[in-house]
C-alpha cells in the first residue's frame, strides 16, 4: 500500500475477454462499497479526491480505468464497442463483496444505467449519476470530443499540456502540476507526450454508436428499480433542465440535486459539495426498507 495523503492499494481486474483493468482500492474493510466509473477520456484519477473523502468517512471505495484508458489494457486493433464496457462494469460489480453503489460520471453513468435497467436483480445497491442523462446536449459532448481530438501529435512538455487543460477548464483556479499530469500522459518513441487513452477510442465504433444508443438508454432508465441520485452541474453544457426533466419523468423515484457553480466536470469543480450530496444520499439508504437478500440472487440479462 502506498503511504500518502490519499492512501490506496493498486490492484487489477481481469475482464471476460482477457484484458487487465487497473483498479484502486481504498478502505477495504469499509461499508458500503462505492464503485466509481469515470467518463470518456478520463482515468480513475478523476476520482482521487472524492474517493479519498468517502474512504475517510468509512466507505469502501473502488475506482478503475476503463479499457483503453489510463493504465488499463488496450484492445489490439482498436475495435471498441459499448457492450464491452457494459460487460466490464457488470463484472466489476459482481466481483465486489456486496452490491456496490455505483458513482458514474458521464460515460460511466450511462454504462451504469444500462446495467441497472437490463440486469435483474440489479447488481447495484443504488446509482449516483454524475452530470449525465440518457439524452444529452450534443453541443456539450462535441466540445469534449473536440478537446480530445485537438492534439494528435501530443505536447513537447508537461507545461504545454497544463496550458491546454487550463484553457479547457477555465473554472479551475490551479494549473495541473507535472506530478498530476504524469498519469494522464504517455511519452512516445518520438519524445512527445500524448494523452493516456487509446486513439482508436475516438476513431472506432464507440463514439459513432453513442447517439444510436439513446433509445436503449431511455428504455433502460425506465426499468431502473434501485434508488437513484442524479447530480448535475449548474453550469453544465452536457445536461440541461430539459434532459433532467425527461430523466425524472422516466425514473420518478430518482432524486436530483444541482451543484452550484459546477460544470460537467462536477467532482473536480466542487468536490466538497459533491461528496456531501453522496454522503447524504447514502444516509437515506440506510433507513430504506430494502430486502436483505434481494441482491444475492443470480444476475441475468433481461
mmCIF file of C-alpha atoms in Angstrom:
data_model
loop_
_atom_site.group_PDB
_atom_site.id
_atom_site.type_symbol
_atom_site.label_atom_id
_atom_site.label_comp_id
_atom_site.label_asym_id
_atom_site.label_seq_id
_atom_site.Cartn_x
_atom_site.Cartn_y
_atom_site.Cartn_z
ATOM 1 C CA UNK A 1 0.000 0.000 0.000
ATOM 2 C CA UNK A 2 1.292 3.487 -0.862
ATOM 3 C CA UNK A 3 1.538 5.733 2.178
ATOM 4 C CA UNK A 4 0.235 9.104 1.020
ATOM 5 C CA UNK A 5 -2.364 11.711 1.899
ATOM 6 C CA UNK A 6 -4.982 9.745 -0.078
ATOM 7 C CA UNK A 7 -3.812 6.161 0.518
ATOM 8 C CA UNK A 8 -4.930 3.479 -1.918
ATOM 9 C CA UNK A 9 -3.932 -0.013 -2.924
ATOM 10 C CA UNK A 10 -3.419 -0.652 -6.620
ATOM 11 C CA UNK A 11 -4.796 -3.921 -7.912
ATOM 12 C CA UNK A 12 -6.343 -5.195 -11.150
ATOM 13 C CA UNK A 13 -9.427 -6.862 -12.610
ATOM 14 C CA UNK A 14 -9.454 -9.376 -15.477
ATOM 15 C CA UNK A 15 -12.309 -8.843 -17.929
ATOM 16 C CA UNK A 16 -14.275 -11.640 -19.567
ATOM 17 C CA UNK A 17 -12.260 -11.203 -22.780
ATOM 18 C CA UNK A 18 -8.903 -11.213 -21.022
ATOM 19 C CA UNK A 19 -7.990 -7.536 -20.580
ATOM 20 C CA UNK A 20 -6.482 -6.286 -17.327
ATOM 21 C CA UNK A 21 -8.103 -3.181 -15.839
ATOM 22 C CA UNK A 22 -6.166 -1.026 -13.361
ATOM 23 C CA UNK A 23 -8.036 -0.656 -10.060
ATOM 24 C CA UNK A 24 -7.534 1.426 -6.916
ATOM 25 C CA UNK A 25 -8.993 0.241 -3.605
ATOM 26 C CA UNK A 26 -9.410 2.489 -0.593
ATOM 27 C CA UNK A 27 -10.508 1.417 2.899
ATOM 28 C CA UNK A 28 -11.009 -2.298 2.032
ATOM 29 C CA UNK A 29 -12.835 -3.050 5.298
ATOM 30 C CA UNK A 30 -15.333 -0.186 4.895
ATOM 31 C CA UNK A 31 -19.029 -0.384 4.061
ATOM 32 C CA UNK A 32 -20.908 0.099 1.840
ATOM 33 C CA UNK A 33 -18.838 -0.268 -1.344
ATOM 34 C CA UNK A 34 -18.747 2.660 -3.749
ATOM 35 C CA UNK A 35 -17.757 1.716 -7.304
ATOM 36 C CA UNK A 36 -16.540 4.795 -9.215
ATOM 37 C CA UNK A 37 -16.810 4.724 -13.034
ATOM 38 C CA UNK A 38 -15.150 7.619 -14.885
ATOM 39 C CA UNK A 39 -16.173 9.430 -18.053
ATOM 40 C CA UNK A 40 -14.918 9.007 -21.601
ATOM 41 C CA UNK A 41 -11.307 10.143 -21.861
ATOM 42 C CA UNK A 42 -10.771 10.197 -18.087
ATOM 43 C CA UNK A 43 -8.964 7.835 -15.695
ATOM 44 C CA UNK A 44 -9.633 6.566 -12.199
ATOM 45 C CA UNK A 45 -7.520 9.506 -11.068
ATOM 46 C CA UNK A 46 -10.529 11.747 -11.687
ATOM 47 C CA UNK A 47 -11.986 10.222 -8.510
ATOM 48 C CA UNK A 48 -8.922 10.571 -6.263
ATOM 49 C CA UNK A 49 -10.249 13.424 -4.132
ATOM 50 C CA UNK A 50 -13.813 12.087 -3.960
ATOM 51 C CA UNK A 51 -12.786 8.501 -3.195
ATOM 52 C CA UNK A 52 -10.318 9.638 -0.533
ATOM 53 C CA UNK A 53 -13.010 11.778 1.104
ATOM 54 C CA UNK A 54 -15.561 8.968 1.107
ATOM 55 C CA UNK A 55 -12.995 6.439 2.371
ATOM 56 C CA UNK A 56 -12.234 8.711 5.318
ATOM 57 C CA UNK A 57 -15.944 8.644 6.097
ATOM 58 C CA UNK A 58 -15.856 4.854 6.369
ATOM 59 C CA UNK A 59 -16.825 3.708 2.877
ATOM 60 C CA UNK A 60 -15.029 1.088 0.804
ATOM 61 C CA UNK A 61 -14.072 2.813 -2.451
ATOM 62 C CA UNK A 62 -13.166 1.129 -5.748
ATOM 63 C CA UNK A 63 -12.127 3.134 -8.821
ATOM 64 C CA UNK A 64 -10.817 1.776 -12.108
ATOM 65 C CA UNK A 65 -9.515 2.722 -15.535
ATOM 66 C CA UNK A 66 -11.871 1.609 -18.283
ATOM 67 C CA UNK A 67 -10.405 -0.431 -21.120
ATOM 68 C CA UNK A 68 -8.356 1.727 -23.442
ATOM 69 C CA UNK A 69 -7.887 4.369 -20.740
ATOM 70 C CA UNK A 70 -5.057 5.109 -18.314
ATOM 71 C CA UNK A 71 -3.158 2.037 -17.160
ATOM 72 C CA UNK A 72 -5.735 -0.486 -18.329
ATOM 73 C CA UNK A 73 -5.129 -2.702 -21.355
ATOM 74 C CA UNK A 74 -5.977 -1.581 -24.848
ATOM 75 C CA UNK A 75 -7.713 -3.714 -27.459
ATOM 76 C CA UNK A 76 -5.387 -4.933 -30.167
ATOM 77 C CA UNK A 77 -6.709 -3.447 -33.396
ATOM 78 C CA UNK A 78 -8.771 -0.856 -31.507
ATOM 79 C CA UNK A 79 -12.218 -2.367 -32.087
ATOM 80 C CA UNK A 80 -14.089 -0.791 -29.140
ATOM 81 C CA UNK A 81 -17.836 -1.082 -28.613
ATOM 82 C CA UNK A 82 -20.180 -0.026 -25.829
ATOM 83 C CA UNK A 83 -21.184 -3.595 -25.000
ATOM 84 C CA UNK A 84 -17.613 -4.379 -23.933
ATOM 85 C CA UNK A 85 -17.693 -1.515 -21.420
ATOM 86 C CA UNK A 86 -21.098 -2.627 -20.137
ATOM 87 C CA UNK A 87 -19.789 -6.155 -19.559
ATOM 88 C CA UNK A 88 -16.672 -4.830 -17.793
ATOM 89 C CA UNK A 89 -18.789 -2.785 -15.384
ATOM 90 C CA UNK A 90 -21.114 -5.711 -14.704
ATOM 91 C CA UNK A 91 -18.123 -7.950 -13.987
ATOM 92 C CA UNK A 92 -16.601 -5.429 -11.594
ATOM 93 C CA UNK A 93 -19.917 -5.019 -9.765
ATOM 94 C CA UNK A 94 -20.310 -8.777 -9.362
ATOM 95 C CA UNK A 95 -16.718 -9.042 -8.089
ATOM 96 C CA UNK A 96 -17.432 -6.862 -5.050
ATOM 97 C CA UNK A 97 -18.173 -8.428 -1.651
ATOM 98 C CA UNK A 98 -21.579 -6.724 -1.666
ATOM 99 C CA UNK A 99 -23.696 -4.967 -4.302
ATOM 100 C CA UNK A 100 -21.950 -1.610 -4.692
ATOM 101 C CA UNK A 101 -23.355 1.872 -5.016
ATOM 102 C CA UNK A 102 -22.280 2.975 -8.473
ATOM 103 C CA UNK A 103 -20.968 6.518 -8.825
ATOM 104 C CA UNK A 104 -20.819 7.013 -12.579
ATOM 105 C CA UNK A 105 -19.765 10.164 -14.399
ATOM 106 C CA UNK A 106 -20.805 10.771 -17.994
ATOM 107 C CA UNK A 107 -19.919 7.531 -19.856
ATOM 108 C CA UNK A 108 -19.645 5.688 -16.534
ATOM 109 C CA UNK A 109 -23.159 6.760 -15.594
ATOM 110 C CA UNK A 110 -24.587 5.690 -18.955
ATOM 111 C CA UNK A 111 -22.996 2.263 -18.580
ATOM 112 C CA UNK A 112 -24.495 2.057 -15.086
ATOM 113 C CA UNK A 113 -27.953 2.845 -16.445
ATOM 114 C CA UNK A 114 -27.715 0.017 -18.975
ATOM 115 C CA UNK A 115 -26.623 -2.478 -16.315
ATOM 116 C CA UNK A 116 -29.176 -1.320 -13.730
ATOM 117 C CA UNK A 117 -32.009 -1.323 -16.243
ATOM 118 C CA UNK A 118 -31.237 -4.568 -18.064
ATOM 119 C CA UNK A 119 -29.908 -6.907 -15.347
ATOM 120 C CA UNK A 120 -32.226 -8.481 -12.785
ATOM 121 C CA UNK A 121 -31.778 -8.332 -9.935
ATOM 122 C CA UNK A 122 -29.661 -5.212 -10.260
ATOM 123 C CA UNK A 123 -26.019 -5.772 -9.246
ATOM 124 C CA UNK A 124 -26.054 -2.277 -7.745
ATOM 125 C CA UNK A 125 -27.489 -1.222 -4.420
ATOM 126 C CA UNK A 126 -28.052 2.266 -5.815
ATOM 127 C CA UNK A 127 -26.912 4.639 -8.572
ATOM 128 C CA UNK A 128 -25.336 8.077 -8.390
ATOM 129 C CA UNK A 129 -25.327 9.598 -11.877
ATOM 130 C CA UNK A 130 -22.855 12.445 -12.240
ATOM 131 C CA UNK A 131 -23.937 15.039 -14.808
ATOM 132 C CA UNK A 132 -25.393 12.624 -17.307
ATOM 133 C CA UNK A 133 -28.851 11.712 -18.545
ATOM 134 C CA UNK A 134 -29.947 9.175 -21.210
ATOM 135 C CA UNK A 135 -30.399 12.033 -23.665
ATOM 136 C CA UNK A 136 -27.691 14.692 -23.559
ATOM 137 C CA UNK A 137 -26.912 18.051 -25.139
ATOM 138 C CA UNK A 138 -24.964 17.276 -28.301
ATOM 139 C CA UNK A 139 -23.055 20.559 -28.248
ATOM 140 C CA UNK A 140 -21.528 19.747 -24.866
ATOM 141 C CA UNK A 141 -20.377 16.311 -25.977
ATOM 142 C CA UNK A 142 -18.945 17.760 -29.174
ATOM 143 C CA UNK A 143 -16.894 20.218 -27.102
ATOM 144 C CA UNK A 144 -15.388 17.310 -25.110
ATOM 145 C CA UNK A 145 -14.581 15.337 -28.250
ATOM 146 C CA UNK A 146 -13.048 18.408 -29.891
ATOM 147 C CA UNK A 147 -10.621 18.768 -26.981
ATOM 148 C CA UNK A 148 -9.714 15.072 -27.129
ATOM 149 C CA UNK A 149 -9.058 15.311 -30.879
ATOM 150 C CA UNK A 150 -7.215 18.633 -30.777
ATOM 151 C CA UNK A 151 -3.650 17.440 -30.143
ATOM 152 C CA UNK A 152 -2.958 14.220 -32.086
ATOM 153 C CA UNK A 153 0.774 14.993 -32.138
ATOM 154 C CA UNK A 154 0.889 15.455 -28.385
ATOM 155 C CA UNK A 155 2.881 18.015 -26.425
ATOM 156 C CA UNK A 156 6.531 18.915 -26.149
ATOM 157 C CA UNK A 157 6.326 19.342 -22.373
ATOM 158 C CA UNK A 158 4.090 18.949 -19.337
ATOM 159 C CA UNK A 159 3.851 22.738 -19.151
ATOM 160 C CA UNK A 160 2.347 22.846 -22.639
ATOM 161 C CA UNK A 161 -0.215 20.187 -21.693
ATOM 162 C CA UNK A 162 -1.078 22.078 -18.485
ATOM 163 C CA UNK A 163 -1.680 25.222 -20.533
ATOM 164 C CA UNK A 164 -4.141 23.435 -22.814
ATOM 165 C CA UNK A 165 -6.018 21.917 -19.865
ATOM 166 C CA UNK A 166 -6.228 25.334 -18.202
ATOM 167 C CA UNK A 167 -7.777 26.754 -21.373
ATOM 168 C CA UNK A 168 -10.272 23.860 -21.491
ATOM 169 C CA UNK A 169 -11.164 24.164 -17.791
ATOM 170 C CA UNK A 170 -11.041 27.918 -17.091
ATOM 171 C CA UNK A 171 -13.147 27.461 -13.935
ATOM 172 C CA UNK A 172 -10.239 25.699 -12.215
ATOM 173 C CA UNK A 173 -8.008 28.113 -10.299
ATOM 174 C CA UNK A 174 -4.954 25.879 -10.027
ATOM 175 C CA UNK A 175 -2.972 24.651 -13.029
ATOM 176 C CA UNK A 176 -2.056 20.959 -13.011
ATOM 177 C CA UNK A 177 1.484 20.136 -11.926
ATOM 178 C CA UNK A 178 3.820 17.740 -13.713
ATOM 179 C CA UNK A 179 3.170 15.180 -10.956
ATOM 180 C CA UNK A 180 -0.583 15.431 -11.531
ATOM 181 C CA UNK A 181 -0.141 15.181 -15.278
ATOM 182 C CA UNK A 182 2.134 12.134 -15.355
ATOM 183 C CA UNK A 183 -0.744 9.608 -15.032
ATOM 184 C CA UNK A 184 -2.586 11.397 -17.848
ATOM 185 C CA UNK A 185 0.173 11.390 -20.455
ATOM 186 C CA UNK A 186 2.417 8.825 -22.120
ATOM 187 C CA UNK A 187 5.788 9.557 -23.675
ATOM 188 C CA UNK A 188 6.113 8.187 -27.193
ATOM 189 C CA UNK A 189 9.210 6.982 -29.011
ATOM 190 C CA UNK A 190 9.467 10.463 -30.520
ATOM 191 C CA UNK A 191 9.644 12.035 -27.045
ATOM 192 C CA UNK A 192 6.232 13.673 -27.402
ATOM 193 C CA UNK A 193 3.685 13.435 -24.599
ATOM 194 C CA UNK A 194 0.261 12.125 -25.631
ATOM 195 C CA UNK A 195 -2.939 11.551 -23.684
ATOM 196 C CA UNK A 196 -3.360 8.271 -21.847
ATOM 197 C CA UNK A 197 -6.281 6.997 -23.946
ATOM 198 C CA UNK A 198 -6.062 4.756 -26.966
ATOM 199 C CA UNK A 199 -6.523 6.960 -30.077
ATOM 200 C CA UNK A 200 -8.666 4.172 -31.520
ATOM 201 C CA UNK A 201 -11.356 5.088 -28.975
ATOM 202 C CA UNK A 202 -12.048 8.229 -30.978
ATOM 203 C CA UNK A 203 -11.840 6.615 -34.397
ATOM 204 C CA UNK A 204 -13.783 3.428 -33.657
ATOM 205 C CA UNK A 205 -17.373 2.443 -33.118
ATOM 206 C CA UNK A 206 -17.760 3.641 -29.535
ATOM 207 C CA UNK A 207 -18.168 7.326 -30.418
ATOM 208 C CA UNK A 208 -20.205 6.724 -33.564
ATOM 209 C CA UNK A 209 -22.537 4.382 -31.656
ATOM 210 C CA UNK A 210 -23.372 6.867 -28.893
ATOM 211 C CA UNK A 211 -26.353 8.610 -30.481
ATOM 212 C CA UNK A 212 -27.728 5.258 -31.651
ATOM 213 C CA UNK A 213 -27.679 4.015 -28.059
ATOM 214 C CA UNK A 214 -30.028 6.715 -26.786
ATOM 215 C CA UNK A 215 -33.262 4.691 -27.282
ATOM 216 C CA UNK A 216 -31.658 1.801 -25.396
ATOM 217 C CA UNK A 217 -30.559 4.137 -22.593
ATOM 218 C CA UNK A 218 -34.027 5.678 -22.310
ATOM 219 C CA UNK A 219 -35.620 2.231 -22.144
ATOM 220 C CA UNK A 220 -33.111 1.055 -19.537
ATOM 221 C CA UNK A 221 -33.685 4.132 -17.384
ATOM 222 C CA UNK A 222 -37.414 3.426 -17.272
ATOM 223 C CA UNK A 223 -36.661 -0.036 -15.817
ATOM 224 C CA UNK A 224 -34.251 1.040 -13.055
ATOM 225 C CA UNK A 225 -35.661 -0.165 -9.741
ATOM 226 C CA UNK A 226 -32.904 0.844 -7.311
ATOM 227 C CA UNK A 227 -32.523 4.225 -5.575
ATOM 228 C CA UNK A 228 -31.047 6.889 -7.854
ATOM 229 C CA UNK A 229 -29.403 10.246 -7.229
ATOM 230 C CA UNK A 230 -28.775 12.483 -10.239
ATOM 231 C CA UNK A 231 -26.188 15.193 -9.619
ATOM 232 C CA UNK A 232 -25.852 17.910 -12.239
ATOM 233 C CA UNK A 233 -23.587 20.915 -12.561
ATOM 234 C CA UNK A 234 -25.234 24.317 -12.575
ATOM 235 C CA UNK A 235 -23.004 25.354 -15.495
ATOM 236 C CA UNK A 236 -23.038 22.027 -17.352
ATOM 237 C CA UNK A 237 -23.341 22.063 -21.132
ATOM 238 C CA UNK A 238 -23.936 18.298 -21.321
ATOM 239 C CA UNK A 239 -27.154 18.083 -19.303
ATOM 240 C CA UNK A 240 -29.863 20.730 -19.131
ATOM 241 C CA UNK A 241 -33.172 21.322 -17.379
ATOM 242 C CA UNK A 242 -34.792 19.700 -20.412
ATOM 243 C CA UNK A 243 -32.789 16.472 -20.199
ATOM 244 C CA UNK A 244 -33.069 16.360 -16.387
ATOM 245 C CA UNK A 245 -36.856 16.747 -16.513
ATOM 246 C CA UNK A 246 -37.092 13.952 -19.090
ATOM 247 C CA UNK A 247 -34.984 11.675 -16.884
ATOM 248 C CA UNK A 248 -37.041 12.394 -13.767
ATOM 249 C CA UNK A 249 -40.212 11.567 -15.697
ATOM 250 C CA UNK A 250 -38.670 8.216 -16.682
ATOM 251 C CA UNK A 251 -37.360 7.495 -13.174
ATOM 252 C CA UNK A 252 -39.891 9.163 -10.851
ATOM 253 C CA UNK A 253 -38.279 7.749 -7.712
ATOM 254 C CA UNK A 254 -34.952 9.422 -8.530
ATOM 255 C CA UNK A 255 -33.631 12.367 -6.546
ATOM 256 C CA UNK A 256 -31.943 15.326 -8.238
ATOM 257 C CA UNK A 257 -29.521 17.911 -6.890
ATOM 258 C CA UNK A 258 -27.816 20.693 -8.817
ATOM 259 C CA UNK A 259 -24.334 21.647 -7.617
ATOM 260 C CA UNK A 260 -23.845 25.401 -7.689
ATOM 261 C CA UNK A 261 -21.078 26.727 -9.917
ATOM 262 C CA UNK A 262 -20.053 23.295 -11.226
ATOM 263 C CA UNK A 263 -19.648 22.344 -14.880
ATOM 264 C CA UNK A 264 -19.773 18.883 -16.430
ATOM 265 C CA UNK A 265 -16.520 18.151 -14.543
ATOM 266 C CA UNK A 266 -18.534 18.223 -11.349
ATOM 267 C CA UNK A 267 -16.379 16.201 -8.965
ATOM 268 C CA UNK A 268 -13.268 18.170 -9.851
ATOM 269 C CA UNK A 269 -15.037 21.541 -9.700
ATOM 270 C CA UNK A 270 -16.779 21.116 -6.334
ATOM 271 C CA UNK A 271 -15.530 18.014 -4.504
ATOM 272 C CA UNK A 272 -16.817 19.040 -1.062
ATOM 273 C CA UNK A 273 -20.356 19.705 -2.278
ATOM 274 C CA UNK A 274 -20.230 16.607 -4.483
ATOM 275 C CA UNK A 275 -19.214 14.227 -1.694
ATOM 276 C CA UNK A 276 -21.633 15.834 0.759
ATOM 277 C CA UNK A 277 -24.530 15.066 -1.610
ATOM 278 C CA UNK A 278 -23.392 11.452 -1.959
ATOM 279 C CA UNK A 279 -22.989 11.023 1.806
ATOM 280 C CA UNK A 280 -26.485 12.377 2.397
ATOM 281 C CA UNK A 281 -27.922 10.052 -0.240
ATOM 282 C CA UNK A 282 -26.212 7.025 1.321
ATOM 283 C CA UNK A 283 -27.533 8.016 4.760
ATOM 284 C CA UNK A 284 -31.049 7.963 3.312
ATOM 285 C CA UNK A 285 -30.473 4.437 2.002
ATOM 286 C CA UNK A 286 -29.641 3.196 5.480
ATOM 287 C CA UNK A 287 -33.194 3.918 6.601
ATOM 288 C CA UNK A 288 -34.836 2.492 3.494
ATOM 289 C CA UNK A 289 -36.584 -0.863 3.694
ATOM 290 C CA UNK A 290 -34.524 -2.888 1.199
ATOM 291 C CA UNK A 291 -34.840 -6.709 1.196
ATOM 292 C CA UNK A 292 -31.611 -8.014 2.717
ATOM 293 C CA UNK A 293 -31.147 -10.926 0.302
ATOM 294 C CA UNK A 294 -32.517 -9.316 -2.876
ATOM 295 C CA UNK A 295 -29.101 -8.784 -4.386
ATOM 296 C CA UNK A 296 -27.830 -12.305 -3.603
ATOM 297 C CA UNK A 297 -29.856 -13.931 -6.376
ATOM 298 C CA UNK A 298 -28.110 -14.881 -9.624
ATOM 299 C CA UNK A 299 -27.994 -11.949 -12.056
ATOM 300 C CA UNK A 300 -29.466 -12.445 -15.517
ATOM 301 C CA UNK A 301 -29.911 -10.186 -18.530
ATOM 302 C CA UNK A 302 -33.483 -9.129 -19.300
#
